[in-house]
Coordinates of C-alpha atoms in Angstrom, one line a residue:
M3 CA 0.5 0.0 0.1
H4 CA 1.1 3.8 -0.9
I5 CA 2.8 5.6 2.0
E6 CA 3.1 9.2 1.6
H7 CA 6.0 10.6 3.8
L8 CA 4.9 14.7 3.7
R9 CA 6.1 17.4 6.0
I10 CA 3.7 20.1 8.0
Q11 CA 4.5 22.8 9.7
G12 CA 3.7 23.0 13.3
P13 CA 4.4 25.1 16.2
G14 CA 8.2 23.8 17.2
G15 CA 9.0 22.9 13.5
L16 CA 8.7 20.5 10.8
I17 CA 6.4 17.7 11.8
A18 CA 6.9 14.6 10.1
I19 CA 4.0 11.7 8.5
Q20 CA 3.4 9.1 7.0
A21 CA -0.4 9.0 5.4
Q22 CA -1.8 5.4 3.6
G23 CA -5.2 5.2 2.9
P24 CA -7.9 6.2 0.3
T25 CA -7.4 9.9 0.5
D26 CA -11.6 10.9 0.6
G27 CA -12.1 8.1 4.0
P28 CA -11.9 9.4 7.8
A29 CA -9.2 10.0 8.8
V30 CA -7.5 8.9 11.8
L31 CA -4.4 10.3 13.2
M32 CA -1.8 8.3 15.4
T33 CA 0.7 9.7 18.0
H34 CA 2.4 7.5 19.9
S35 CA 4.5 6.9 23.0
I36 CA 8.0 8.8 24.2
L37 CA 11.8 7.7 23.0
S38 CA 9.7 6.1 19.8
S39 CA 8.2 6.9 16.6
S40 CA 5.3 6.8 13.8
M41 CA 7.0 2.9 12.5
M42 CA 5.0 1.3 16.5
W43 CA 1.9 1.8 14.3
I44 CA 2.5 0.8 11.4
A45 CA 0.8 -2.6 11.5
Q46 CA -2.6 -0.8 13.1
A47 CA -2.3 1.7 10.3
Q48 CA -2.1 -0.5 7.5
L49 CA -5.4 -2.2 9.2
L50 CA -7.6 0.7 9.2
A51 CA -6.2 1.5 5.4
A52 CA -7.5 -1.4 4.4
K53 CA -11.1 -0.5 6.2
G54 CA -11.0 2.6 3.9
F55 CA -9.8 5.3 6.5
R56 CA -7.3 7.8 6.0
V57 CA -4.7 7.0 8.5
I58 CA -2.2 9.9 9.2
R59 CA 1.0 8.2 11.7
A60 CA 2.8 11.6 12.7
D61 CA 6.1 11.8 14.4
T62 CA 6.2 13.8 17.6
R63 CA 8.0 16.7 18.1
G64 CA 12.2 15.6 18.8
H65 CA 11.0 12.3 17.6
G66 CA 11.6 10.0 14.3
Q67 CA 12.1 12.2 12.2
S68 CA 10.3 15.3 12.9
E69 CA 11.7 18.8 14.2
S70 CA 12.9 19.7 17.8
S71 CA 12.4 22.9 19.2
A72 CA 14.0 24.0 23.1
A73 CA 13.0 22.0 26.1
P74 CA 10.8 21.8 28.2
Y75 CA 7.7 21.4 26.4
A76 CA 4.4 21.6 28.3
M77 CA 1.5 18.8 27.6
Q78 CA -0.4 21.6 26.0
D79 CA 2.5 21.7 22.8
L80 CA 2.2 18.3 21.6
V81 CA -1.6 19.0 21.8
N82 CA -1.2 22.5 19.5
D83 CA 1.4 20.0 17.1
S84 CA -1.8 17.3 16.5
V85 CA -4.1 20.7 15.7
A86 CA -1.4 22.2 13.0
V87 CA -1.3 18.6 11.5
L88 CA -5.2 18.6 10.9
D89 CA -4.8 22.4 10.1
G90 CA -1.8 21.4 7.9
L91 CA -4.1 18.6 5.8
K92 CA -7.4 20.7 5.9
L93 CA -9.2 18.2 7.8
A94 CA -11.7 19.0 10.1
R95 CA -12.4 16.5 12.2
A96 CA -10.5 12.8 12.7
H97 CA -10.5 10.3 14.9
Y98 CA -7.4 10.0 16.7
I99 CA -5.1 6.9 18.4
G100 CA -2.9 8.2 20.9
L101 CA -0.2 5.6 23.2
S102 CA 1.4 6.4 26.0
L103 CA 2.7 10.0 25.9
G104 CA 0.5 10.0 22.3
G105 CA -1.8 9.2 25.3
M106 CA -1.4 11.8 27.5
S107 CA -1.7 15.3 25.1
G108 CA -4.9 13.1 23.4
F109 CA -6.3 14.1 27.3
G110 CA -5.9 17.3 26.3
L111 CA -7.0 17.8 22.7
G112 CA -10.8 15.8 24.2
I113 CA -11.2 18.5 26.3
A114 CA -9.9 21.3 24.5
H115 CA -10.4 20.2 20.3
P116 CA -13.5 18.5 20.7
D117 CA -14.5 20.1 17.3
R118 CA -11.6 18.1 15.4
L119 CA -12.3 15.0 16.7
L120 CA -14.6 12.2 15.4
S121 CA -13.4 9.2 18.9
L122 CA -11.3 9.1 21.0
V123 CA -9.0 5.8 21.8
L124 CA -6.2 6.4 24.4
C125 CA -3.9 3.7 24.9
D126 CA -1.7 3.1 28.3
A127 CA -1.9 6.8 29.6
R128 CA -2.8 8.4 32.5
A129 CA -4.0 12.1 32.8
D130 CA -1.7 12.9 35.7
M131 CA 1.3 12.9 37.0
T132 CA 2.3 12.0 40.8
P133 CA 5.7 13.2 42.5
A134 CA 6.3 10.0 42.8
L135 CA 6.1 8.9 38.9
A136 CA 7.4 12.0 38.3
A137 CA 11.1 11.5 39.9
P138 CA 12.6 9.0 37.8
W139 CA 11.9 11.4 34.5
D140 CA 14.6 13.9 36.2
E141 CA 17.3 10.9 36.0
R142 CA 16.6 9.7 32.3
I143 CA 17.4 13.3 31.5
A144 CA 20.6 13.4 33.2
I145 CA 21.3 10.5 31.2
A146 CA 19.7 11.1 27.8
Q147 CA 22.0 14.8 28.4
S148 CA 25.0 13.0 29.4
Q149 CA 25.2 10.0 27.0
G150 CA 22.8 10.7 24.2
C151 CA 19.7 8.8 24.1
Q152 CA 21.2 5.4 23.1
A153 CA 22.0 4.8 27.2
L154 CA 18.1 4.9 27.8
A155 CA 17.1 3.0 24.7
L156 CA 17.9 -1.3 26.5
H157 CA 16.6 -0.1 29.6
T158 CA 13.3 1.7 28.2
A159 CA 12.8 -1.6 25.7
E160 CA 13.7 -4.4 28.6
R161 CA 11.0 -1.8 30.7
W162 CA 8.1 -2.1 27.7
F163 CA 8.6 -5.5 26.9
G164 CA 10.6 -7.5 29.2
T165 CA 13.6 -9.3 28.4
T166 CA 12.0 -12.9 27.4
F167 CA 10.0 -10.8 25.0
L168 CA 12.7 -9.0 23.7
Q169 CA 14.9 -12.3 22.7
A170 CA 12.1 -13.9 21.2
H171 CA 10.9 -11.0 18.8
P172 CA 14.8 -10.0 18.0
A173 CA 14.0 -7.6 15.2
T174 CA 11.8 -5.7 17.3
A175 CA 13.4 -5.7 19.9
A176 CA 16.3 -4.1 17.2
Q177 CA 13.7 -1.7 15.3
F178 CA 12.8 0.2 19.2
V179 CA 16.4 0.3 20.3
N180 CA 17.3 1.6 17.4
A181 CA 14.2 4.6 17.2
I182 CA 15.1 5.1 21.2
S183 CA 18.6 5.7 20.5
Q184 CA 17.7 8.1 17.0
T185 CA 15.0 10.2 19.5
S186 CA 16.8 13.9 20.0
V187 CA 17.7 14.8 23.5
A188 CA 15.8 17.6 23.3
G189 CA 13.0 15.7 22.2
F190 CA 13.4 13.8 24.9
E191 CA 13.3 16.1 27.6
G192 CA 10.9 18.6 26.3
C193 CA 8.5 15.6 26.3
A194 CA 9.6 14.3 29.6
R195 CA 9.2 17.9 31.5
A196 CA 5.2 17.8 29.4
I197 CA 4.9 14.3 31.1
Q198 CA 5.9 15.6 34.7
G199 CA 3.8 18.2 34.0
L200 CA 0.3 16.3 33.2
N201 CA -2.4 17.5 34.5
Y202 CA -6.0 17.1 33.1
L203 CA -7.7 14.8 35.6
P204 CA -9.8 17.7 37.0
Q205 CA -11.1 18.6 33.4
V206 CA -11.1 14.4 31.6
A207 CA -15.1 14.7 32.1
Q208 CA -15.7 17.8 29.5
I209 CA -14.2 14.8 27.2
R210 CA -17.4 14.3 25.1
V211 CA -16.7 12.3 21.7
P212 CA -16.8 8.6 21.6
T213 CA -13.7 7.3 23.5
T214 CA -12.1 3.6 24.2
L215 CA -9.1 3.4 26.8
I216 CA -7.4 0.6 25.9
V217 CA -4.3 -0.9 28.6
G218 CA -2.1 -3.9 28.7
A219 CA -3.3 -5.7 31.8
N220 CA 0.4 -6.4 32.8
D221 CA 1.1 -2.6 32.9
G222 CA 2.3 -1.4 36.2
P223 CA -0.4 0.9 37.6
L224 CA -1.7 1.9 34.8
P225 CA -4.7 -0.5 34.6
A226 CA -5.8 0.7 37.3
A227 CA -5.4 4.4 36.6
M228 CA -7.2 3.6 33.0
Q229 CA -10.1 2.2 35.1
D230 CA -10.8 5.0 37.2
L231 CA -10.8 7.0 34.4
Q232 CA -13.0 5.0 32.5
T233 CA -15.7 6.7 35.5
R234 CA -14.7 10.0 34.9
I235 CA -14.8 10.4 30.9
P236 CA -18.8 10.0 30.3
G237 CA -19.3 6.6 28.2
A238 CA -16.0 5.9 28.0
A239 CA -15.4 2.0 27.4
L240 CA -12.4 -0.2 28.7
E241 CA -10.5 -3.1 27.0
V242 CA -7.7 -4.4 28.9
I243 CA -5.4 -6.8 26.8
P244 CA -4.1 -10.0 28.9
G245 CA -0.6 -10.9 28.3
A246 CA 0.1 -7.1 27.4
G247 CA 2.8 -4.8 28.9
H248 CA 3.5 -1.2 27.9
L249 CA 2.5 -1.4 24.1
P250 CA 0.1 -3.8 23.9
N251 CA 0.1 -3.3 19.7
I252 CA 3.0 -4.6 19.6
D253 CA 2.9 -7.7 21.8
Q254 CA -0.4 -8.9 21.5
P255 CA -1.6 -7.5 18.3
E256 CA -4.3 -9.3 17.9
A257 CA -6.1 -8.3 21.0
F258 CA -5.7 -4.9 20.5
N259 CA -6.3 -4.2 16.8
A260 CA -9.3 -6.3 17.8
A261 CA -10.4 -4.2 20.6
L262 CA -9.5 -0.8 18.0
V263 CA -12.0 -2.6 15.3
R264 CA -14.7 -2.9 18.2
H265 CA -13.9 1.0 19.0
F266 CA -14.2 1.8 15.4
S267 CA -17.5 -0.2 14.5
Q268 CA -19.4 1.2 17.7
C269 CA -18.3 5.1 15.8
F270 CA -20.3 4.2 12.9

């Protein structure tokens, strides 16, 4: 399937996007986790494009092929980047799929820009940041500043997937280690500071678009956090993916894809 590689001017620099699927199909904007890139959505983009959607995968600022601006960033900066992609492509509204960092900014998008959304799928993300969860980012930032993001690569991949999965899937392991290593230090630090300042929880009840929350059952405190979010967002659905970690679309793709299909079948 043909993939278009485009660049959109965003508030913090050029945003690299990859577009596929019929140009007249309903738009889907996909955003990824910190220290990753749009490559993490390849399989899901192919699935949705084959079902008639116009799929837009965006590299977060300072990640993948997108330009970075100077750190720090606020989460609202990443929300503004998503709006800039929609504006640049002249898309009035889109379905939005975000995981981890992309899910966090997705809460902000749903709160501030409901008129631009058809629906939300927010995965493995929370809407607030506790001091205990914010603290480890300081050490990770210091490591990246002194040694580059490649120094974070193996530990981050192990935290996301576990060593057993990485050993069993060496190609996937190499793909993610490479994506982490290539992330710009400014992009990582900027997004990490945005995560530390995350504070959308008091406003998530304002979200009024169809919303599905997806989380890996083994993703630490996030299943409980997303169960709480389900009670706060009117009409939200919750899908817990058995046997999955922080990136359930990668380690349990069949179950994740089935949850995606259920979401879109309920939107039409």
